[in-house]
Short mmCIF file of C-alpha atoms and ligand atoms in Angstrom, two decimals:
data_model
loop_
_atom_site.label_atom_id
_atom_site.label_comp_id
_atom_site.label_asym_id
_atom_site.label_seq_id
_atom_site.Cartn_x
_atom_site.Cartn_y
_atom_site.Cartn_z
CA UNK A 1 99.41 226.54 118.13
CA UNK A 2 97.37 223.39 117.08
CA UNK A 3 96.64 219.82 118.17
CA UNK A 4 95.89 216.93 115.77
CA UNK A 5 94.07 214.07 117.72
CA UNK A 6 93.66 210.72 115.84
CA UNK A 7 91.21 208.32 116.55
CA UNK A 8 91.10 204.24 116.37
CA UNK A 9 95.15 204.64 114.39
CA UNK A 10 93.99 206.82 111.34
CA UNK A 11 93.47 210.22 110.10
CA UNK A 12 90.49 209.52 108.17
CA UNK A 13 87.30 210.89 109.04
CA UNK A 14 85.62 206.80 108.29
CA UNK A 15 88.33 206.01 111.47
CA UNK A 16 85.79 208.39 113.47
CA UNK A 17 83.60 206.12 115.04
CA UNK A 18 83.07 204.59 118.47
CA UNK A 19 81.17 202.72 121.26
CA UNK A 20 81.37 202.20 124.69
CA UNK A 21 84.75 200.32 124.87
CA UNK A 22 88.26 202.36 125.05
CA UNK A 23 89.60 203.12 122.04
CA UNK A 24 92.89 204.09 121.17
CA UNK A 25 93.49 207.26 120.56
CA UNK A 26 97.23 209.97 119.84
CA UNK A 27 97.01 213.59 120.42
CA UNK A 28 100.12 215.82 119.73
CA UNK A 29 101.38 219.43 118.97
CA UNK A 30 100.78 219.71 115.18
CA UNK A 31 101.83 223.33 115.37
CA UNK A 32 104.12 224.20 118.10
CA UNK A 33 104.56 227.54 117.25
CA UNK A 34 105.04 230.03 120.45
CA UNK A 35 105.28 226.76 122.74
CA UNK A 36 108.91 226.66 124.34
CA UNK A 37 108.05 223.66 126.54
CA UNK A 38 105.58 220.88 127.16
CA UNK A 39 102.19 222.46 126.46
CA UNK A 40 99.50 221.16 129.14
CA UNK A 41 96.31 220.88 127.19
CA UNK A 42 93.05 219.63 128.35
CA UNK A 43 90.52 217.64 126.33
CA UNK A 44 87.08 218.10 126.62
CA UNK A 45 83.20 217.39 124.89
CA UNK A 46 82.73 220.93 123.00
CA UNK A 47 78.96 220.36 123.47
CA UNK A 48 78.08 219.00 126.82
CA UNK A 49 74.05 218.94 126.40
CA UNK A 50 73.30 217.76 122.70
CA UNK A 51 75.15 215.33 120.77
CA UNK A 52 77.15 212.24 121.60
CA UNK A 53 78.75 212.71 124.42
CA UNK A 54 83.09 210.84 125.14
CA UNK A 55 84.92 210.13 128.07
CA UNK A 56 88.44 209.93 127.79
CA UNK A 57 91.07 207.62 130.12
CA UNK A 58 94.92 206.94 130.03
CA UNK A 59 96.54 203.72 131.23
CA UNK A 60 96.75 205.42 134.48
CA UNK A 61 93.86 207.28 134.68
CA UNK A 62 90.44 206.28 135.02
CA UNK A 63 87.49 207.29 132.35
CA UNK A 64 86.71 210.86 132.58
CA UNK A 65 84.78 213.81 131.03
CA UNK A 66 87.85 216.01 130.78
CA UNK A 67 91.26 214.50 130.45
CA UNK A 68 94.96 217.00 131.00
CA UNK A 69 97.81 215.75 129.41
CA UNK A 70 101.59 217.34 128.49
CA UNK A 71 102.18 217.26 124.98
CA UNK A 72 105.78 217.66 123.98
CA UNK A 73 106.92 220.36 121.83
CA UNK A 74 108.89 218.17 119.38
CA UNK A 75 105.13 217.31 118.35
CA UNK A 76 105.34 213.70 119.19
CA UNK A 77 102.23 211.83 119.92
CA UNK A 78 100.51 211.21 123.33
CA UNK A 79 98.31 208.47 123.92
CA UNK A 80 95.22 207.89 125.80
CA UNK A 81 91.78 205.85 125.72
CA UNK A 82 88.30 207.66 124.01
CA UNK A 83 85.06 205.78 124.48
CA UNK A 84 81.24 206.80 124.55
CA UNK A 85 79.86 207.65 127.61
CA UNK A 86 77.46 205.35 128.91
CA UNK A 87 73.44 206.28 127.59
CA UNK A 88 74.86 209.17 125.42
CA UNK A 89 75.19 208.26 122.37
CA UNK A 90 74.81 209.85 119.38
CA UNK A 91 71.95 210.65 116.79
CA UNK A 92 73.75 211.99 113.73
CA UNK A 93 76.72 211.41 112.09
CA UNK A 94 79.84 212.69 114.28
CA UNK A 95 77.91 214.75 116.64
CA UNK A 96 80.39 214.43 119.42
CA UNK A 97 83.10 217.14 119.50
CA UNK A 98 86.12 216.66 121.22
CA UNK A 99 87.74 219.91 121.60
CA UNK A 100 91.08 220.73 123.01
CA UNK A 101 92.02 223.91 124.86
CA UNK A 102 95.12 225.47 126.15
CA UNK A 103 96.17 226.66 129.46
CA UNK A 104 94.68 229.76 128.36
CA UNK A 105 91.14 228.66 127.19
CA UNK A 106 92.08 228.94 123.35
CA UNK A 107 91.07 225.84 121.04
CA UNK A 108 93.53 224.17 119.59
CA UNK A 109 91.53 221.51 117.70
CA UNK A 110 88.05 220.49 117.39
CA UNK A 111 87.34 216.38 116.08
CA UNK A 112 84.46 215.33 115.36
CA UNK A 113 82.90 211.45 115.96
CA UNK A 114 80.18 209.19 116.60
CA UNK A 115 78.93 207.51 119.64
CA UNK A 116 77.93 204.62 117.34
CA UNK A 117 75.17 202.07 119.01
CA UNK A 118 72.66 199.81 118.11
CA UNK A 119 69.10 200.91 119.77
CA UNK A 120 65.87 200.28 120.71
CA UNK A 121 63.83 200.73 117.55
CA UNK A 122 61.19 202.20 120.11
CA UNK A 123 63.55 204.97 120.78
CA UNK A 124 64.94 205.98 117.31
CA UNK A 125 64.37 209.51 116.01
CA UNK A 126 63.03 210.26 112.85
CA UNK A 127 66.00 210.25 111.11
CA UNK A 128 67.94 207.21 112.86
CA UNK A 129 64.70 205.65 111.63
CA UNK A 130 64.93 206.72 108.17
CA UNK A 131 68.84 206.07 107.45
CA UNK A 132 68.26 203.10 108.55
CA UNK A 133 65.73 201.45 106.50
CA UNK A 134 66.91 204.11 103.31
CA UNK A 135 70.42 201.74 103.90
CA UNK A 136 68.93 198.40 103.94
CA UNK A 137 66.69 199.53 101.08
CA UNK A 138 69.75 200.76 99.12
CA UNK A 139 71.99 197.38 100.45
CA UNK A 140 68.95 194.92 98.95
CA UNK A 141 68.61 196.83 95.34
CA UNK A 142 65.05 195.63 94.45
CA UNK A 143 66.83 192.13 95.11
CA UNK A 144 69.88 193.22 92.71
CA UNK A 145 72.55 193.88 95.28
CA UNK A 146 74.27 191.53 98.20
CA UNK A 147 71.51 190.91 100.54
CA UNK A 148 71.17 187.89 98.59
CA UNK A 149 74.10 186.92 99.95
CA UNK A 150 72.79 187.47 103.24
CA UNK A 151 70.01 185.76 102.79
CA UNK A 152 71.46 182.66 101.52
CA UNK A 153 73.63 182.36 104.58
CA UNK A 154 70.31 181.26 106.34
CA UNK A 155 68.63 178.90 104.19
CA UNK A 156 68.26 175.74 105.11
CA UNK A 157 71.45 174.16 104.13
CA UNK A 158 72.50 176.50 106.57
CA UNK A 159 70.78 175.65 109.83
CA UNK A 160 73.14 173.28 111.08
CA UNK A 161 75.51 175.60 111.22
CA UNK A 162 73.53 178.23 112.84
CA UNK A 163 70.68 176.42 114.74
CA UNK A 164 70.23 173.55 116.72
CA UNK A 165 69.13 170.14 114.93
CA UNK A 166 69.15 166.59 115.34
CA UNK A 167 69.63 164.83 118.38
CA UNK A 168 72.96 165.18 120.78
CA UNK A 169 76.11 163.16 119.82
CA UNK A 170 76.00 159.86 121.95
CA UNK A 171 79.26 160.94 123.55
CA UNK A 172 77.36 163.93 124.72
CA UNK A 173 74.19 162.93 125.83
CA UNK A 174 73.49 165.83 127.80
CA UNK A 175 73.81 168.53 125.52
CA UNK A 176 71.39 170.48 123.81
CA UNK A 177 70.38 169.36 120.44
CA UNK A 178 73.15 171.07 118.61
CA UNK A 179 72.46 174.38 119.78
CA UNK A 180 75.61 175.33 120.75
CA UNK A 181 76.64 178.25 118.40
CA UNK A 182 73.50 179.87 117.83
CA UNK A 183 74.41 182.82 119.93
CA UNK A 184 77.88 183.01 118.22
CA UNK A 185 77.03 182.73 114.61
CA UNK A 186 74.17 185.31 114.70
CA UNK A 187 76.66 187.52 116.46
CA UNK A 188 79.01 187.32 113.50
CA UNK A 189 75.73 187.15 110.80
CA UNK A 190 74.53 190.93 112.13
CA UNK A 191 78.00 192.35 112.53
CA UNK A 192 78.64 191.32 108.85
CA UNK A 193 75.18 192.78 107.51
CA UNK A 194 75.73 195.50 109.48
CA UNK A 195 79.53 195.87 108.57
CA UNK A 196 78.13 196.32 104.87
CA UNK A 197 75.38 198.68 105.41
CA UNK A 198 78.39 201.02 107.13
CA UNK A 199 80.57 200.58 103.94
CA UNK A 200 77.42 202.51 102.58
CA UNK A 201 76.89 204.28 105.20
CA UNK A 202 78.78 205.01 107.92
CA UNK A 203 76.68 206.06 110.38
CA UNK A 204 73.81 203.12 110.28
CA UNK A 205 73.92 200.22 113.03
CA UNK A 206 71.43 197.42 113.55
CA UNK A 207 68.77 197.99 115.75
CA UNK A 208 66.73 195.88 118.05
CA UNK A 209 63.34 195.21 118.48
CA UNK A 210 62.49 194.08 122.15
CA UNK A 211 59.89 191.57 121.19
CA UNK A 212 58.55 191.30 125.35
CA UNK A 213 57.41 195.25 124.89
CA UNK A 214 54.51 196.66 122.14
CA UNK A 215 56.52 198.58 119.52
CA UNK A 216 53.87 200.10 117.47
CA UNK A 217 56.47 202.53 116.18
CA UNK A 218 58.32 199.42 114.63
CA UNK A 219 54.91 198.04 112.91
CA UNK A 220 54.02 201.31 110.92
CA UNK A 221 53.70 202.55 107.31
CA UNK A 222 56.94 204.58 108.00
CA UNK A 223 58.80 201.74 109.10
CA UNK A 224 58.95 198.11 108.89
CA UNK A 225 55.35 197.96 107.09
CA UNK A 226 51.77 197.70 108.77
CA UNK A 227 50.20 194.43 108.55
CA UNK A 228 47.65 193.71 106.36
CA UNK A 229 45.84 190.31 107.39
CA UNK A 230 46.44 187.89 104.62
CA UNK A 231 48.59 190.17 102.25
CA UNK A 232 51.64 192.27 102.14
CA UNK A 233 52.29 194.52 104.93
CA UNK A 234 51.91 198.30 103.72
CA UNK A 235 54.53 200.58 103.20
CA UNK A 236 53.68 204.47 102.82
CA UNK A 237 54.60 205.85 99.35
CA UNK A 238 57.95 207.17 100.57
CA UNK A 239 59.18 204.32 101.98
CA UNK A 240 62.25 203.31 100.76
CA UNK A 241 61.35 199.32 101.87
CA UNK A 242 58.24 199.56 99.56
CA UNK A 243 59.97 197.97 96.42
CA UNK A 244 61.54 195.28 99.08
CA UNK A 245 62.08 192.60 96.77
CA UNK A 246 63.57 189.45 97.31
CA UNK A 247 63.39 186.06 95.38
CA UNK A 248 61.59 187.82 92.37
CA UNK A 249 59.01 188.71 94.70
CA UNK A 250 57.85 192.27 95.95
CA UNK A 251 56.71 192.35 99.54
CA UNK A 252 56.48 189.99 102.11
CA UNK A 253 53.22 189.09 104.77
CA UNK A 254 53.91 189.14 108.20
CA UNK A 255 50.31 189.38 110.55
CA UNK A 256 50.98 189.32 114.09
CA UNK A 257 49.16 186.90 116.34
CA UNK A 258 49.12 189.48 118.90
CA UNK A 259 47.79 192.91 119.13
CA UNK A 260 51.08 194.80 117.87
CA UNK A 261 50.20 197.79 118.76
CA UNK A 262 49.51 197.64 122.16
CA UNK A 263 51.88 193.98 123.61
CA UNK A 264 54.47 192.30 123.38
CA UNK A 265 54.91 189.61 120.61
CA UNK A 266 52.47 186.41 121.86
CA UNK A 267 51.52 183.59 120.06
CA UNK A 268 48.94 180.72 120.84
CA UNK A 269 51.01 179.22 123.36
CA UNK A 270 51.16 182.34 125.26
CA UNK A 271 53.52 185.26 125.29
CA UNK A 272 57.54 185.43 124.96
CA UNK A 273 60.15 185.56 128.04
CA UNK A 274 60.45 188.65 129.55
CA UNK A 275 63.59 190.21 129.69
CA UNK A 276 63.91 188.98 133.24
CA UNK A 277 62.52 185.75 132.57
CA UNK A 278 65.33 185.22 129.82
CA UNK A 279 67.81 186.17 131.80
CA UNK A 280 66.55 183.18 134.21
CA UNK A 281 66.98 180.96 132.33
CA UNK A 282 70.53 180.11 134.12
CA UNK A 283 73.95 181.50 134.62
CA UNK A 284 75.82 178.75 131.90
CA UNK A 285 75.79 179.21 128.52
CA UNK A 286 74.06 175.94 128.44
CA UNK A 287 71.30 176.79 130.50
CA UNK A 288 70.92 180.00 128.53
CA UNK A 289 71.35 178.89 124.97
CA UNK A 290 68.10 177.33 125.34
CA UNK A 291 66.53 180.51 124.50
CA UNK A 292 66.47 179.79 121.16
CA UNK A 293 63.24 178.50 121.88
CA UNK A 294 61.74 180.71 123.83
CA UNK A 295 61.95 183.32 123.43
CA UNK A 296 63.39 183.35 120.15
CA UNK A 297 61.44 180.83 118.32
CA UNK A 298 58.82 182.23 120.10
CA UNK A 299 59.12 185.78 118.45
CA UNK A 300 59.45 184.02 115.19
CA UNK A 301 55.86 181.96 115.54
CA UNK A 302 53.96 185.05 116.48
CA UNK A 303 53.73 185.90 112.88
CA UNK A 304 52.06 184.67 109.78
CA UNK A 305 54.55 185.31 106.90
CA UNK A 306 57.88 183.60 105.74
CA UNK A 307 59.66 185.28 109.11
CA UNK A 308 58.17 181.87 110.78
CA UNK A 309 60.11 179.87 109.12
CA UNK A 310 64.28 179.89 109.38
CA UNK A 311 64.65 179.39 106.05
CA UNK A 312 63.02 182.28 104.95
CA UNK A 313 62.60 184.15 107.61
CA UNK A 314 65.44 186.56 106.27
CA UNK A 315 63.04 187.63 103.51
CA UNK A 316 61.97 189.65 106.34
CA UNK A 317 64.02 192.71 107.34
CA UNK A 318 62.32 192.30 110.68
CA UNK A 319 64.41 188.87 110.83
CA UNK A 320 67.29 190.89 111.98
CA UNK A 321 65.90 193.33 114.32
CA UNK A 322 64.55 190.40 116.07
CA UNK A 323 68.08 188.64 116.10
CA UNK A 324 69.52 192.00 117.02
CA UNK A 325 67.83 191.54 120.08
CA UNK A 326 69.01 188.40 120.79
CA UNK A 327 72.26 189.10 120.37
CA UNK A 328 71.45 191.75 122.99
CA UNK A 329 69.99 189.62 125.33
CA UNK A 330 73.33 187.71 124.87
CA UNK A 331 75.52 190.37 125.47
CA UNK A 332 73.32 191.67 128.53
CA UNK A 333 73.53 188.06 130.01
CA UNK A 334 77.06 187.93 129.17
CA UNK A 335 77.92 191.09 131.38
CA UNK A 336 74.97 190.36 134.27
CA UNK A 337 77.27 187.10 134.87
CA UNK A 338 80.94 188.49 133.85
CA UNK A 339 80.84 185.99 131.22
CA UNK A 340 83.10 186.67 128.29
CA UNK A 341 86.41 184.51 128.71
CA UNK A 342 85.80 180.90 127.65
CA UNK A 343 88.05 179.80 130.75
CA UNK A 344 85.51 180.96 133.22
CA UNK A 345 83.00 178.33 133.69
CA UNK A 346 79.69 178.51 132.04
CA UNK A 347 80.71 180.90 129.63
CA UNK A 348 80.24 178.47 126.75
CA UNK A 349 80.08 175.00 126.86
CA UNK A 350 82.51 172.48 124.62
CA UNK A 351 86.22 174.46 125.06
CA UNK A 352 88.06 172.07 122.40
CA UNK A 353 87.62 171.53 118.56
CA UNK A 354 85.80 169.02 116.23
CA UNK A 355 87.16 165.50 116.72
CA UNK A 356 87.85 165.89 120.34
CA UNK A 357 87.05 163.64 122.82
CA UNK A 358 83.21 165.20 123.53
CA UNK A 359 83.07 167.52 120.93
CA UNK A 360 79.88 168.06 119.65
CA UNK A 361 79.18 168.97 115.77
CA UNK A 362 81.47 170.56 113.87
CA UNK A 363 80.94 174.12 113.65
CA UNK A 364 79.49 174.45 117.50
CA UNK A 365 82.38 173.80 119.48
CA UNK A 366 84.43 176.74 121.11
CA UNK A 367 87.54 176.44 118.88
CA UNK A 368 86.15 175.85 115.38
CA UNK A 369 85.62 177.93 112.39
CA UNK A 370 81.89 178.93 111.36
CA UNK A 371 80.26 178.46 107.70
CA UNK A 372 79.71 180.51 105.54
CA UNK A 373 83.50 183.09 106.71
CA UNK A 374 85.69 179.95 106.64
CA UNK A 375 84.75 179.06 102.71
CA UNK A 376 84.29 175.30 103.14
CA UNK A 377 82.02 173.96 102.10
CA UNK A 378 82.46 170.19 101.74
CA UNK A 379 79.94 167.80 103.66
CA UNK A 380 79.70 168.12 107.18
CA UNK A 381 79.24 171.53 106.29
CA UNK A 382 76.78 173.02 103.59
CA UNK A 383 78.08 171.76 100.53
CA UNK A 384 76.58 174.79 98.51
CA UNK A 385 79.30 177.60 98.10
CA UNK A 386 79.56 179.64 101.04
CA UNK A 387 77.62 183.21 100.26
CA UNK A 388 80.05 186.42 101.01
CA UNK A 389 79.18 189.80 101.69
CA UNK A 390 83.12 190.71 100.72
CA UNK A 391 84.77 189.44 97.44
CA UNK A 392 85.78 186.24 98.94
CA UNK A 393 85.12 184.14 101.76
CA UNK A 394 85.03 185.83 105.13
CA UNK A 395 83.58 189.11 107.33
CA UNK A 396 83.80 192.05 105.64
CA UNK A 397 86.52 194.15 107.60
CA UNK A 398 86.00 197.12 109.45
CA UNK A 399 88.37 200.31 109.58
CA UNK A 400 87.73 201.09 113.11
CA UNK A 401 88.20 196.83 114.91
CA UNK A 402 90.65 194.67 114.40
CA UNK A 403 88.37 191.96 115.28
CA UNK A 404 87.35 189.51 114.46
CA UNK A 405 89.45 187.95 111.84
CA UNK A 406 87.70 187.54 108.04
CA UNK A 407 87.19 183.71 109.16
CA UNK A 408 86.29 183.49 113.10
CA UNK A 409 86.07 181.17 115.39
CA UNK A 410 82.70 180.61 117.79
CA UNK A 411 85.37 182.13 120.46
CA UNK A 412 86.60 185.43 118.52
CA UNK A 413 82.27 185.91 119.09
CA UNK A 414 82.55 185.68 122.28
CA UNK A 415 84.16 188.89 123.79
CA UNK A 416 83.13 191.29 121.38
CA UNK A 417 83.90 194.50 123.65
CA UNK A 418 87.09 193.22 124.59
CA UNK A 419 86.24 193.09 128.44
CA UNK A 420 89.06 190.43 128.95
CA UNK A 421 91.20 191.02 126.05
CA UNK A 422 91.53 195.16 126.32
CA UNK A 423 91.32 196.79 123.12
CA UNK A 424 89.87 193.51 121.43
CA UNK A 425 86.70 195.33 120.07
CA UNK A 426 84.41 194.45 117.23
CA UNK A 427 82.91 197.69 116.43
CA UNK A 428 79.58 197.20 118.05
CA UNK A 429 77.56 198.05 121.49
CA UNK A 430 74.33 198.50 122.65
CA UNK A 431 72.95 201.36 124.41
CA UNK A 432 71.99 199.90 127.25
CA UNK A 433 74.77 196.94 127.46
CA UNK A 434 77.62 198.78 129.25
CA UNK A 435 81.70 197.66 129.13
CU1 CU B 1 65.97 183.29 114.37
#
């Protein structure tokens, strides 16, 4: 007798991937052979104290380590819910197990997946460490391969779309200077990068840097490069990042203004938010978005080197370990204050589309598309040809979410565990940002 279980509606082993939000999953009788009934299997983690660890669910039944269910003999699939369980995630590739057992303590099948999260840099192993920066390395090619891309969606043709600028449209005196999709369109610009580090390698996410703590892990020769006032930060010799290359140029400066080793990121004007302090800020997106100047310009400033500046502060691969921790912040706020469904107020701020009656610029309200994924690019938006990390215009797709679409709106960015819209998942979590 066997089971087959299949994970996120496919077979193959790149389907095998999760977070912390239900995923759908089938489990059925592949070989009935001695069954002459329903066969009442239970599903279980094969390894309960290493490895990722799953809890499974039905529509009826709430998230559990072990899960019974009947499975008929004709060998039709069953269905029920797999997700990570909270704080155990996986290290390696497909470390989690779930096994299946008869009645009679004999396995039926054994699948293996990944508890797939984006961490604290502080608390990556070795190895985490090392496929990480070996698949950015591999992603930027000596300056050769699609990072450019990436790069180019942040220059600064580009900041309208993705920063705040200018003053508030006079029908909108109130709101912040164009600031409204920051959150959203850095959400989209990681999940994309890190969309097409996974097509190299499955088992890389984005991690974060928490810029309020001293990450001296982060700052080393092994890692992101140890600063060297006044030239490029040093790489040791087996380093993948130490040909980093980008516009024709090898190596980048970035000297702290702070003691890296021992704070958190500080600059003249005094350290960034807290944690707590960010999440202070207020409980509307309005209030909130303002963090894009402190702390996030903030962690920007505290540096000498092109990461100071938004135009080139992608030249920096600590650019996006920063952002991933904005996006965190976002997502932590988001669930402190149950805000993920546009309707509910204070989740973001204009509901409607450009051209509305109190719209604000095109590109930051709730309902509109975001440069570079929707491939315009005549004036309001950049007018240079939209950059692509996929053959065309749009996100790069992802064999385990459905979401968002190739060319998403500032709302598909939104709910990105699919806490209001079940099963509505983008392929990302955080390991300490629960569903
Ligand atoms: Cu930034």
């Amino acid at each position: 007798m066997r089971t087959e279980v299949v994970l996120n509606g496919s077979s193959a082993p790149s389907a095998n991937y999760i977070g912390w939000s239900p995923r759908p999953a089938t489990i059925r009788l592949s070989d009935a052979t001695g069954a002459n009934g329903p066969v009442v299997v239970t599903l279980r983690n094969q390894r309960t104290n290493v490895g990722g660890q799953v809890v499974f669910s039905t529509s009826t039944q709430t998230p559990g380590a072990t899960l019974q269910l009947p499975l008929p003999v004709n060998g039709s699939p069953v269905d029920f819910f797999v997700a990570g369980k909270f704080r155990s995630a996986s290290e390696t590739d497909r470390d989690a197990v779930i096994e299946v057992v008869d009645g009679a303590g004999a396995v039926l099948s054994q699948t293996s997946l990944m508890v797939r999260v984006r961490k604290d840099v502080t608390t990556l192993t070795a190895a985490e460490r090392d496929l990480f920066i070996d698949t950015l390395a591999r992603f930027n090619a000596s300056g050769m391969g699609k990072f450019a891309d990436v790069r180019a969606m942040h220059v600064s043709a580009a900041l309208d779309e993705s920063h705040g600028s200018g003053p508030p449209p006079p029908q909108f005196p109130n709101a912040p200077a164009f600031r409204d999709a920051f959150l959203p369109w850095h959400r989209a610009y990681l999940l994309d990068l890190e969309r097409a580090l996974q097509a190299i390698e499955p088992a890389v996410a984005l991690h974060y840097w928490r810029f309020d703590k001293s990450a001296p892990q982060l700052f080393s020769p092994d890692f992101l490069g140890e600063p060297r006032t006044g030239s490029s930060v040093r790489f040791s010799s087996t380093n993948p990042l130490r040909n980093w290359k980008v516009d024709s140029q090898v190596g980048f400066q970035r000297d702290p203004r702070f003691n890296h080793l021992t704070s958190g990121a500080s600059n003249a004007n005094g350290p960034v938010l807290t944690e707590a302090q960010t999440f202070k800020l207020g409980t509307t997106y309005r209030a909130f978005v303002r963090m894009e100047g402190q702390p996030h310009g903030r962690a920007h400033t505290c540096f000498d080197g092109p990461i100071n500046n938004p135009a080139t502060a992608p030249r920096d691969p600590l650019f996006f370990l920063l952002h991933c921790n904005v996006d965190r912040l976002w997502a932590q706020w988001q669930f402190l204050n149950r805000l993920w469904n546009p309707t509910v107020a204070g989740t973001y701020t204009f509901l409607g589309k450009d051209g509305d009656p109190g719209a604000t610029r095109v590109g930051h309200n709730l309902l509109d598309t975001m440069w570079p994924w929707n491939g315009i690019h005549a004036s309001p938006r950049p007018t240079t040809p939209p950059p692509s990390t996929s053959a065309g215009p749009g996100m790069l797709p992802s064999s385990i979410a459905g979401a968002p679409r190739a060319q998403p709106t500032v709302e598909e960015m939104l709910d990105y565990q699919g806490q209001t819209r079940p099963g509505v998942w983008q392929g990302f979590d955080y390991d300490d940002v629960m569903f």
